[in-house]
PDB file of C-alpha atoms in Angstrom:
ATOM      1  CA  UNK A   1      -7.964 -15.460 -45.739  1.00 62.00           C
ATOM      2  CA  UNK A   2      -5.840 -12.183 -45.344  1.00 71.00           C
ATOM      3  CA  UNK A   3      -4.348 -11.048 -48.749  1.00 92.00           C
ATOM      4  CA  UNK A   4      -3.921  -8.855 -51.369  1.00 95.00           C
ATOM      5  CA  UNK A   5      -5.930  -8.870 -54.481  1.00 96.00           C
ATOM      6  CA  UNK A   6      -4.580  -7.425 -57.934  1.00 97.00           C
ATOM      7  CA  UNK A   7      -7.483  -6.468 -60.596  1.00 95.00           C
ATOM      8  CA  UNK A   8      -7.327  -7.171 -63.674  1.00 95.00           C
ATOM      9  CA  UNK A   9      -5.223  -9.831 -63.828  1.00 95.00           C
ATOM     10  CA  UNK A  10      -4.492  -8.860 -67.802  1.00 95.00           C
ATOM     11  CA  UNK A  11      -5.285  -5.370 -69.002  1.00 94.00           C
ATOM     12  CA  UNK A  12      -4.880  -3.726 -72.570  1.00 92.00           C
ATOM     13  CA  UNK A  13      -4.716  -0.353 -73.235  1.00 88.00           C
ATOM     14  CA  UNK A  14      -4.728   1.680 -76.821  1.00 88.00           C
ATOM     15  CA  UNK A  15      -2.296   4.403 -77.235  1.00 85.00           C
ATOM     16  CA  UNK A  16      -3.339   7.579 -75.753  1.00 85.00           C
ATOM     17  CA  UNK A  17      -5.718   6.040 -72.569  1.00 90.00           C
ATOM     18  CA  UNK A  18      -5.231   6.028 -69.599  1.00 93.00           C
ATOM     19  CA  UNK A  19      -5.846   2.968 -67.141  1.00 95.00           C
ATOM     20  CA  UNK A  20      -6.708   2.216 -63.405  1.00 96.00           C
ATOM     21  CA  UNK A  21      -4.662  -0.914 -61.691  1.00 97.00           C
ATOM     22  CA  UNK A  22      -6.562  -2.085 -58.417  1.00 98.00           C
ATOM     23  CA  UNK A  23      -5.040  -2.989 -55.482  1.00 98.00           C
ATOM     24  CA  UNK A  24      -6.961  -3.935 -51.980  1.00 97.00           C
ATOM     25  CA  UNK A  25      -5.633  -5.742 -49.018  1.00 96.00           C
ATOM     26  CA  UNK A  26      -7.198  -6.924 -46.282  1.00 95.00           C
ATOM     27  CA  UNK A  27      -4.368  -7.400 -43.853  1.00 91.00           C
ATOM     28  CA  UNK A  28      -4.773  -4.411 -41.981  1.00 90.00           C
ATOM     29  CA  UNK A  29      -1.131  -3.030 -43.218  1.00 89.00           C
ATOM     30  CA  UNK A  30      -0.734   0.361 -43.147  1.00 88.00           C
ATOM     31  CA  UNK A  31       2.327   0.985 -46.294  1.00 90.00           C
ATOM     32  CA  UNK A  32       1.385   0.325 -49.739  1.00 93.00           C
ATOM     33  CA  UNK A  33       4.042   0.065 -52.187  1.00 95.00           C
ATOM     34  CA  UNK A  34       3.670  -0.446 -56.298  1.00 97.00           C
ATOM     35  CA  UNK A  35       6.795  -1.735 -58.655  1.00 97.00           C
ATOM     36  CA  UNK A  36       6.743  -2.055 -62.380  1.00 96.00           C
ATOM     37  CA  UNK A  37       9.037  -5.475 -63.146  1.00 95.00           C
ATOM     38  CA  UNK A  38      10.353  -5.922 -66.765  1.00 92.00           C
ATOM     39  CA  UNK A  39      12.167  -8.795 -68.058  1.00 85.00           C
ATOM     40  CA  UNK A  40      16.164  -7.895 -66.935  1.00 78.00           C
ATOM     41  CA  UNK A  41      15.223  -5.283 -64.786  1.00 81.00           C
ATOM     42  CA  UNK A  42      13.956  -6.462 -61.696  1.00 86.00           C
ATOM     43  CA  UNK A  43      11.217  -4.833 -59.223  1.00 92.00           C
ATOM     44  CA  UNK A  44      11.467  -0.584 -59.440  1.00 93.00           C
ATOM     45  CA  UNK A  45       9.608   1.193 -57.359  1.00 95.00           C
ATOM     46  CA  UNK A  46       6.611   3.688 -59.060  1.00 97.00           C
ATOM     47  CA  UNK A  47       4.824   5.164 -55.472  1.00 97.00           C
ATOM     48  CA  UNK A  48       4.289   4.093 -52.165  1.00 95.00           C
ATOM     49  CA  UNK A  49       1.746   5.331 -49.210  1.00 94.00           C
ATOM     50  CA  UNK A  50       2.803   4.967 -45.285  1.00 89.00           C
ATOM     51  CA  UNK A  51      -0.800   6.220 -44.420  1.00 90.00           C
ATOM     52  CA  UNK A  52      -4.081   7.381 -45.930  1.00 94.00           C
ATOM     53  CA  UNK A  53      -4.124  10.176 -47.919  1.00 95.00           C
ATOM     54  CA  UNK A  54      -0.329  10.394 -48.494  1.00 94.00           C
ATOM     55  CA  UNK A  55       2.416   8.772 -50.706  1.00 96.00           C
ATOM     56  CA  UNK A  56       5.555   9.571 -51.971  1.00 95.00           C
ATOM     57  CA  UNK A  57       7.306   9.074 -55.496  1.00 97.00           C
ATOM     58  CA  UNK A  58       9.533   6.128 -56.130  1.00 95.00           C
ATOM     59  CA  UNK A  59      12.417   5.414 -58.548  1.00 92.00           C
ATOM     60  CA  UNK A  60      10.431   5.558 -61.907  1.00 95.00           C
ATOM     61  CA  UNK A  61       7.137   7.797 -60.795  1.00 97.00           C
ATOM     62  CA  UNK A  62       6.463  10.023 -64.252  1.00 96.00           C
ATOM     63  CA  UNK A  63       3.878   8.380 -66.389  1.00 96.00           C
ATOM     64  CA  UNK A  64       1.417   7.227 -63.385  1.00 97.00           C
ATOM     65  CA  UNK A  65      -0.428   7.960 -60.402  1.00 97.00           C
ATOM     66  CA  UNK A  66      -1.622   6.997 -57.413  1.00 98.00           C
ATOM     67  CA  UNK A  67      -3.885   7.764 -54.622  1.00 97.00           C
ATOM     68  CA  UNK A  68      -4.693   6.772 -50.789  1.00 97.00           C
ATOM     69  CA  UNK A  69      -8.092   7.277 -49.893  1.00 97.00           C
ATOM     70  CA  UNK A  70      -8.875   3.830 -47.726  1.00 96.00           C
ATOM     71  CA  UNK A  71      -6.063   2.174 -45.622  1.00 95.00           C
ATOM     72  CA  UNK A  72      -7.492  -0.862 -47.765  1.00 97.00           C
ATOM     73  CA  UNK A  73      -6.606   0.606 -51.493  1.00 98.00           C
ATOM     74  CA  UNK A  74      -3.701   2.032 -53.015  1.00 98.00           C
ATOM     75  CA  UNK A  75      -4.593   2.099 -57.193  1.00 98.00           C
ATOM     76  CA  UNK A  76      -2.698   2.870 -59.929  1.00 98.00           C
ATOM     77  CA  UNK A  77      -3.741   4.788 -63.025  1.00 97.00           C
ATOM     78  CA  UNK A  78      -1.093   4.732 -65.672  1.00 96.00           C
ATOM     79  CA  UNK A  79      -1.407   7.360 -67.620  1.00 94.00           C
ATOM     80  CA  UNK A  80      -1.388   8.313 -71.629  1.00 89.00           C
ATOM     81  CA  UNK A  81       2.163  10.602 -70.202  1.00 88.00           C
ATOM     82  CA  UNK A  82       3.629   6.894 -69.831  1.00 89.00           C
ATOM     83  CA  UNK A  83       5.370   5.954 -72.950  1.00 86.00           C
ATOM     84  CA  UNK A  84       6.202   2.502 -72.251  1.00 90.00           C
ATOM     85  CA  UNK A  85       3.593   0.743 -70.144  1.00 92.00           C
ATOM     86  CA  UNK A  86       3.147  -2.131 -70.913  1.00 94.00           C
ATOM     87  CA  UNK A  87       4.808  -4.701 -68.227  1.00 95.00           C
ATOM     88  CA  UNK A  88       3.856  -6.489 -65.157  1.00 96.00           C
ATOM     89  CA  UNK A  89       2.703  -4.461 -62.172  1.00 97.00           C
ATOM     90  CA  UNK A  90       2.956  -5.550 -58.496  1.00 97.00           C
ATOM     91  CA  UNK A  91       0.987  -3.978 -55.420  1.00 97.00           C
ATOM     92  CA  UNK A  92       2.326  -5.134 -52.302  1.00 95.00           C
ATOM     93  CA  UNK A  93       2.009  -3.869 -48.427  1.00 92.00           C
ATOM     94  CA  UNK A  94       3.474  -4.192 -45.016  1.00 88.00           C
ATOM     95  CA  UNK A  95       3.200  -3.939 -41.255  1.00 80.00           C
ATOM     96  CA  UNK A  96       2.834  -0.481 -39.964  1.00 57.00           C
ATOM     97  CA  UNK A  97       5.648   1.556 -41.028  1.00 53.00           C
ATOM     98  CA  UNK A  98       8.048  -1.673 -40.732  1.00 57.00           C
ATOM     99  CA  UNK A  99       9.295  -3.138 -43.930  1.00 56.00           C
ATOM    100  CA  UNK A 100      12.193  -5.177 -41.693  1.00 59.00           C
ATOM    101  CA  UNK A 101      10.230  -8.225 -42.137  1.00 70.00           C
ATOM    102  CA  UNK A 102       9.611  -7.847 -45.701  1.00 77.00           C
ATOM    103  CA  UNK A 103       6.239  -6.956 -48.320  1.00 87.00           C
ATOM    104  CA  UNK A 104       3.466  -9.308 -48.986  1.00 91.00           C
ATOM    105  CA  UNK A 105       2.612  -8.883 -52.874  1.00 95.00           C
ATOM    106  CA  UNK A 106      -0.253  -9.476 -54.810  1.00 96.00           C
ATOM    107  CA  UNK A 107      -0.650 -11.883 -57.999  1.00 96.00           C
ATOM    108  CA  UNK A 108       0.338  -8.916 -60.331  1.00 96.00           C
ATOM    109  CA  UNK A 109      -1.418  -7.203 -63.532  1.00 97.00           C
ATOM    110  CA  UNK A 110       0.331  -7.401 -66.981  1.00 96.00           C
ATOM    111  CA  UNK A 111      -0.270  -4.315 -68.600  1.00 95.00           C
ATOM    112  CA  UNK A 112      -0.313  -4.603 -72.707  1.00 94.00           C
ATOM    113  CA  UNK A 113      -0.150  -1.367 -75.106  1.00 88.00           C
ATOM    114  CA  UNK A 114      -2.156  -2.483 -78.319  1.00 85.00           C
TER     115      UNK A 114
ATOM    116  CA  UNK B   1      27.409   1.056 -59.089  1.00 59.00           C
ATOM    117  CA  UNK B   2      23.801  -0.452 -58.717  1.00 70.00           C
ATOM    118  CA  UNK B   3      23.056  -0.805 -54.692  1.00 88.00           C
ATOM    119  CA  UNK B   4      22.080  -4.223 -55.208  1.00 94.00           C
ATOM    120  CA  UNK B   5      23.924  -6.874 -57.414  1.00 94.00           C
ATOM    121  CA  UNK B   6      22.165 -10.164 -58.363  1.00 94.00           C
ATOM    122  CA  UNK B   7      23.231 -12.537 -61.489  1.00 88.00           C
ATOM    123  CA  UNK B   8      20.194 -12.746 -63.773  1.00 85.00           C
ATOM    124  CA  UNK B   9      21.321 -16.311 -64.948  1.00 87.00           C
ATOM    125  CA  UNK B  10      19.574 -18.561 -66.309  1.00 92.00           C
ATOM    126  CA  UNK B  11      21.356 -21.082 -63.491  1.00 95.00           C
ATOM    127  CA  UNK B  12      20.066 -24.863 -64.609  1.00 97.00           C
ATOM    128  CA  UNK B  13      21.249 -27.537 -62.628  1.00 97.00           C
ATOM    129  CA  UNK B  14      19.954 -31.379 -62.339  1.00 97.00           C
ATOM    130  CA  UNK B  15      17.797 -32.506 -60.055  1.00 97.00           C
ATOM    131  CA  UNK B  16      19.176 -33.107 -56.306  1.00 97.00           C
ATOM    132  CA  UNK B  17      21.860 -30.662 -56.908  1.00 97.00           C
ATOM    133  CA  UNK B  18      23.038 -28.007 -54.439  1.00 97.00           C
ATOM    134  CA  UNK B  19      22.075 -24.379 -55.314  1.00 97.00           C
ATOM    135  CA  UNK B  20      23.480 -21.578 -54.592  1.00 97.00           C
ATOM    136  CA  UNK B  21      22.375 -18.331 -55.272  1.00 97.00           C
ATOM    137  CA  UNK B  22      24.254 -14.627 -54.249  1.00 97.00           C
ATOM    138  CA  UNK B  23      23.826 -11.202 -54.220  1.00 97.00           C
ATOM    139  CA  UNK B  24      25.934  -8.228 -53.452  1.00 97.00           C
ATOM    140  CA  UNK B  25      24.846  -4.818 -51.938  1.00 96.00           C
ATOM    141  CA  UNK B  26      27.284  -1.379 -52.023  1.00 94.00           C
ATOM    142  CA  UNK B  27      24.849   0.420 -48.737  1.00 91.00           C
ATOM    143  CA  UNK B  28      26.829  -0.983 -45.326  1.00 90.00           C
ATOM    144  CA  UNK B  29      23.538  -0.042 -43.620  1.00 88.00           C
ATOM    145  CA  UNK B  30      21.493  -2.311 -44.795  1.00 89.00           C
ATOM    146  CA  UNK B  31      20.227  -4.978 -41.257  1.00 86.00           C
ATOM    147  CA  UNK B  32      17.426  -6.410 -42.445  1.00 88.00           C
ATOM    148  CA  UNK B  33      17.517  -9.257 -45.965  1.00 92.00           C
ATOM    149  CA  UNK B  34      15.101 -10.891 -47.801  1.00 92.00           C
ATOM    150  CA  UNK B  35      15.085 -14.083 -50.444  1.00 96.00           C
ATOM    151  CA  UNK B  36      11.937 -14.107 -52.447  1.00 96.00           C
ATOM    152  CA  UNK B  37      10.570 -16.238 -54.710  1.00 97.00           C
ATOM    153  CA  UNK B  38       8.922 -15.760 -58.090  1.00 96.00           C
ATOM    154  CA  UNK B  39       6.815 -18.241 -59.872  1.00 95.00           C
ATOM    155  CA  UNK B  40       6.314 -17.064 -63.829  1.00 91.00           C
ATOM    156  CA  UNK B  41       3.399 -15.047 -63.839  1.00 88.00           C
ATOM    157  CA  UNK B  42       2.762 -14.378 -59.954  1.00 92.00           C
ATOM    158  CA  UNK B  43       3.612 -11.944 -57.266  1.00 94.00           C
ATOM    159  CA  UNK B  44       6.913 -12.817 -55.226  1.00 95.00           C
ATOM    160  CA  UNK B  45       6.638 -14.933 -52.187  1.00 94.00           C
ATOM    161  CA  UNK B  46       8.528 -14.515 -49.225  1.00 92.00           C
ATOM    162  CA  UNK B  47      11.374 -17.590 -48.566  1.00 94.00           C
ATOM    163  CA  UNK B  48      13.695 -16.343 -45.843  1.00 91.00           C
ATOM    164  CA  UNK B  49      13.914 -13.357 -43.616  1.00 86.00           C
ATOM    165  CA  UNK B  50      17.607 -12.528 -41.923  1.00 88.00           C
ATOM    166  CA  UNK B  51      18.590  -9.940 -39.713  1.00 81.00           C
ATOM    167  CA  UNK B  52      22.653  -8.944 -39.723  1.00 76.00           C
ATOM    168  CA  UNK B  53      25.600 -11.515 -40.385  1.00 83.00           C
ATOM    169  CA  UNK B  54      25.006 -15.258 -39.958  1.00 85.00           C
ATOM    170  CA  UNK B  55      22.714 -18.115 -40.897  1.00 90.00           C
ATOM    171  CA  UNK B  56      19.390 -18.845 -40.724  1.00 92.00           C
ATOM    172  CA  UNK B  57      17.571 -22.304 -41.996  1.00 94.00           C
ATOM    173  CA  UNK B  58      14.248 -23.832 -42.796  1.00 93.00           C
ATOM    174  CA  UNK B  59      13.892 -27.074 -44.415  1.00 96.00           C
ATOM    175  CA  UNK B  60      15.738 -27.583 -47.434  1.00 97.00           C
ATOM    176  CA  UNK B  61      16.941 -23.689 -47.618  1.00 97.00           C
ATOM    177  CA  UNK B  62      19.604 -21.838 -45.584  1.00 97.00           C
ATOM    178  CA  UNK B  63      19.840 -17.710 -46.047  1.00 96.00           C
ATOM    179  CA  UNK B  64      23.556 -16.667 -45.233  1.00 96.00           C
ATOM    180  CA  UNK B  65      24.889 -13.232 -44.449  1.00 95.00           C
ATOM    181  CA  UNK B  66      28.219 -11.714 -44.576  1.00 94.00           C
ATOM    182  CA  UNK B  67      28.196  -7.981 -43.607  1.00 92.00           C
ATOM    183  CA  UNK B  68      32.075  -7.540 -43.542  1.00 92.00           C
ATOM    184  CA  UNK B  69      31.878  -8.349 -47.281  1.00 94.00           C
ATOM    185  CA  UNK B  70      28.310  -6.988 -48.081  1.00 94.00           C
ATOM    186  CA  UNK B  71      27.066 -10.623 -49.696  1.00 95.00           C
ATOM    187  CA  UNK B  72      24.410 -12.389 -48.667  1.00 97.00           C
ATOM    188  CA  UNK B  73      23.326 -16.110 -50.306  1.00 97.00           C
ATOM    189  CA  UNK B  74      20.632 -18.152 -50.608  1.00 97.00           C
ATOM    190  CA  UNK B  75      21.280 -22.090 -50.452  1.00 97.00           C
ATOM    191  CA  UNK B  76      18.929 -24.598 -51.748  1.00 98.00           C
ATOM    192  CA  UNK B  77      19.945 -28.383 -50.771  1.00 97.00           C
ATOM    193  CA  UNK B  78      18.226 -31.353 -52.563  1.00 98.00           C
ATOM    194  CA  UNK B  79      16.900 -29.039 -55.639  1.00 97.00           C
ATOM    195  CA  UNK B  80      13.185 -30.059 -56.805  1.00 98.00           C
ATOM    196  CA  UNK B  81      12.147 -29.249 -60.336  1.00 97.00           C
ATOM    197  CA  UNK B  82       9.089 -27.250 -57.840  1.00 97.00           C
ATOM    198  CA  UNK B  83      11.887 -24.986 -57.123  1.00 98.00           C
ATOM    199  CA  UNK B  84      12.730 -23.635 -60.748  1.00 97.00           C
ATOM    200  CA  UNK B  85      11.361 -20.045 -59.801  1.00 97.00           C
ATOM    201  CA  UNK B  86      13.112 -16.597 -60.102  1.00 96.00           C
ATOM    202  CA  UNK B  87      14.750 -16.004 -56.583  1.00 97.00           C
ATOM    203  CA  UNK B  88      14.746 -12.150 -56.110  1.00 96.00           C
ATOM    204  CA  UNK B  89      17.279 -10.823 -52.889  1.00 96.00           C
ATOM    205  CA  UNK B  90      15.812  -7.800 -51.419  1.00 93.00           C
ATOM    206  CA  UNK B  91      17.336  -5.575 -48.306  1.00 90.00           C
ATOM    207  CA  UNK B  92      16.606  -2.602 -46.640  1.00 86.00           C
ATOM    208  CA  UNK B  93      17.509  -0.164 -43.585  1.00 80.00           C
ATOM    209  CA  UNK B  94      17.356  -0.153 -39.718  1.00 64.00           C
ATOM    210  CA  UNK B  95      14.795   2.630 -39.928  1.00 60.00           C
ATOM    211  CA  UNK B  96      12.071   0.665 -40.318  1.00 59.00           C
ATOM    212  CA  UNK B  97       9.832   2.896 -42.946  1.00 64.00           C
ATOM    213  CA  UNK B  98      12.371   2.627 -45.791  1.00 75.00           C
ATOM    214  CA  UNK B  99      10.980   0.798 -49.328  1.00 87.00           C
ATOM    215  CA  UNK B 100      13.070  -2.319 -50.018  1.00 88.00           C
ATOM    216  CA  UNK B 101      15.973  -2.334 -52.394  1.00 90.00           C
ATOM    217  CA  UNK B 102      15.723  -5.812 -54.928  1.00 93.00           C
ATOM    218  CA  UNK B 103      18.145  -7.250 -56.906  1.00 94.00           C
ATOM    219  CA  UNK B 104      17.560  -7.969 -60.609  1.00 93.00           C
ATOM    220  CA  UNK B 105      16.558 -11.754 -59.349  1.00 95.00           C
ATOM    221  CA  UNK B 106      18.485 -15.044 -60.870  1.00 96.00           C
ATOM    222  CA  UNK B 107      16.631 -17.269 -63.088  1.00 95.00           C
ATOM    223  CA  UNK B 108      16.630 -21.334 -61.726  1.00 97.00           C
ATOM    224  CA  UNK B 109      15.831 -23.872 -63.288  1.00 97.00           C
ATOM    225  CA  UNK B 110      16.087 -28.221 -61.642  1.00 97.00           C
ATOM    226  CA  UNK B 111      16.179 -30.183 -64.283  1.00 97.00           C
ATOM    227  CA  UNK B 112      14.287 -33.737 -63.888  1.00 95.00           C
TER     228      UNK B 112
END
């Protein structure tokens, strides 16, 4: 089945390291997107890749980073710059350049600063 | 003013009861809304797709848009406890590369 997996599922980090997120599809999309969702705040957007081997900021970009080397991955390393990490993180992708018919997203990673 | 407006709730209502849920965008260019839905602890799930003003329906759920006014709702008919959920709006532009503006998302819960 076509999808999009999220790894870890739940992730801790200690103060001062960084961390990779995962994110692989397998539905041939080409745009990748990742939002950060806290409770009251809804989805914002971190990055998001049209094609391989580019992306672009989003809304709330300082703290993380990303990178595009497969169509199939997009991860997410949250860095020790980020000061308030910990929250639930959602990869999600969608047809070619099109986002008209809306994202499919993965099952999320909650992120936990201990 | 936020580009997307969405009561967080919590909306409870009994069992059987007619939902309805609303959102509110600034951006007259947005063509192309979304209704997800959110289960606690999982990725959203796409519910409805519209494109410009009018009415679309599948089952128990009809997606209305009203571009004059810049609202668009989500109806739920016959509400299931299975539908307590977050129900996130979502929008974006005619271009067709742009990333999708959410609401906040409004908190449901159907009471048994």
């Amino acid at each position: 089945d076509g999808g999009i997996t999220q790894s870890p599922k739940y992730l801790f980090r200690k103060e001062g390291q960084n961390v990779t997120l995962s994110c692989e599809q397998n539905l041939n999309h080409d745009a990748m997107y990742w939002y950060r969702q806290d409770p009251g705040q809804g989805l914002r957007l971190i990055y998001y890749s049209q094609i391989v081997n580019d992306f672009q900021k989003g809304d709330i970009a300082e703290g993380y980073s990303v990178s595009r080397e497969k169509k199939e991955s997009f991860p997410l390393t949250v860095t020790s710059a980020q000061k308030n990490p910990t929250a639930f993180y959602l990869c999600a992708s969608s047809t070619g350049t099109n986002t008209n018919y809306g994202y499919t997203f993965g099952s999320g990673t909650r992120l936990t600063v201990v | 003013q936020k580009e997307v407006e969405q009561d967080p709730g919590p909306l409870s209502v009994p069992e059987g009861a007619i939902v309805s849920l609303n959102c509110t965008y600034s951006n007259s260019a947005f063509q192309y809304f979304m209704w997800y839905r959110q289960y606690s602890r999982k990725g959203p799930e796409l519910l409805m797709y519209t494109y410009s003003s009018g009415n679309k329906e599948d089952g128990r759920f009809t997606a209305q848009v009203d571009k004059s006014s810049k609202y668009i709702s989500l109806f739920i008919r016959d509400s299931q406890p299975s539908d307590s959920a977050t129900y996130l709006c979502a929008m974006t532009l005619n271009s067709g590369n742009t990333p999708l503006v959410f609401g906040k998302g409004t908190r449901l819960s159907v009471i048994a």
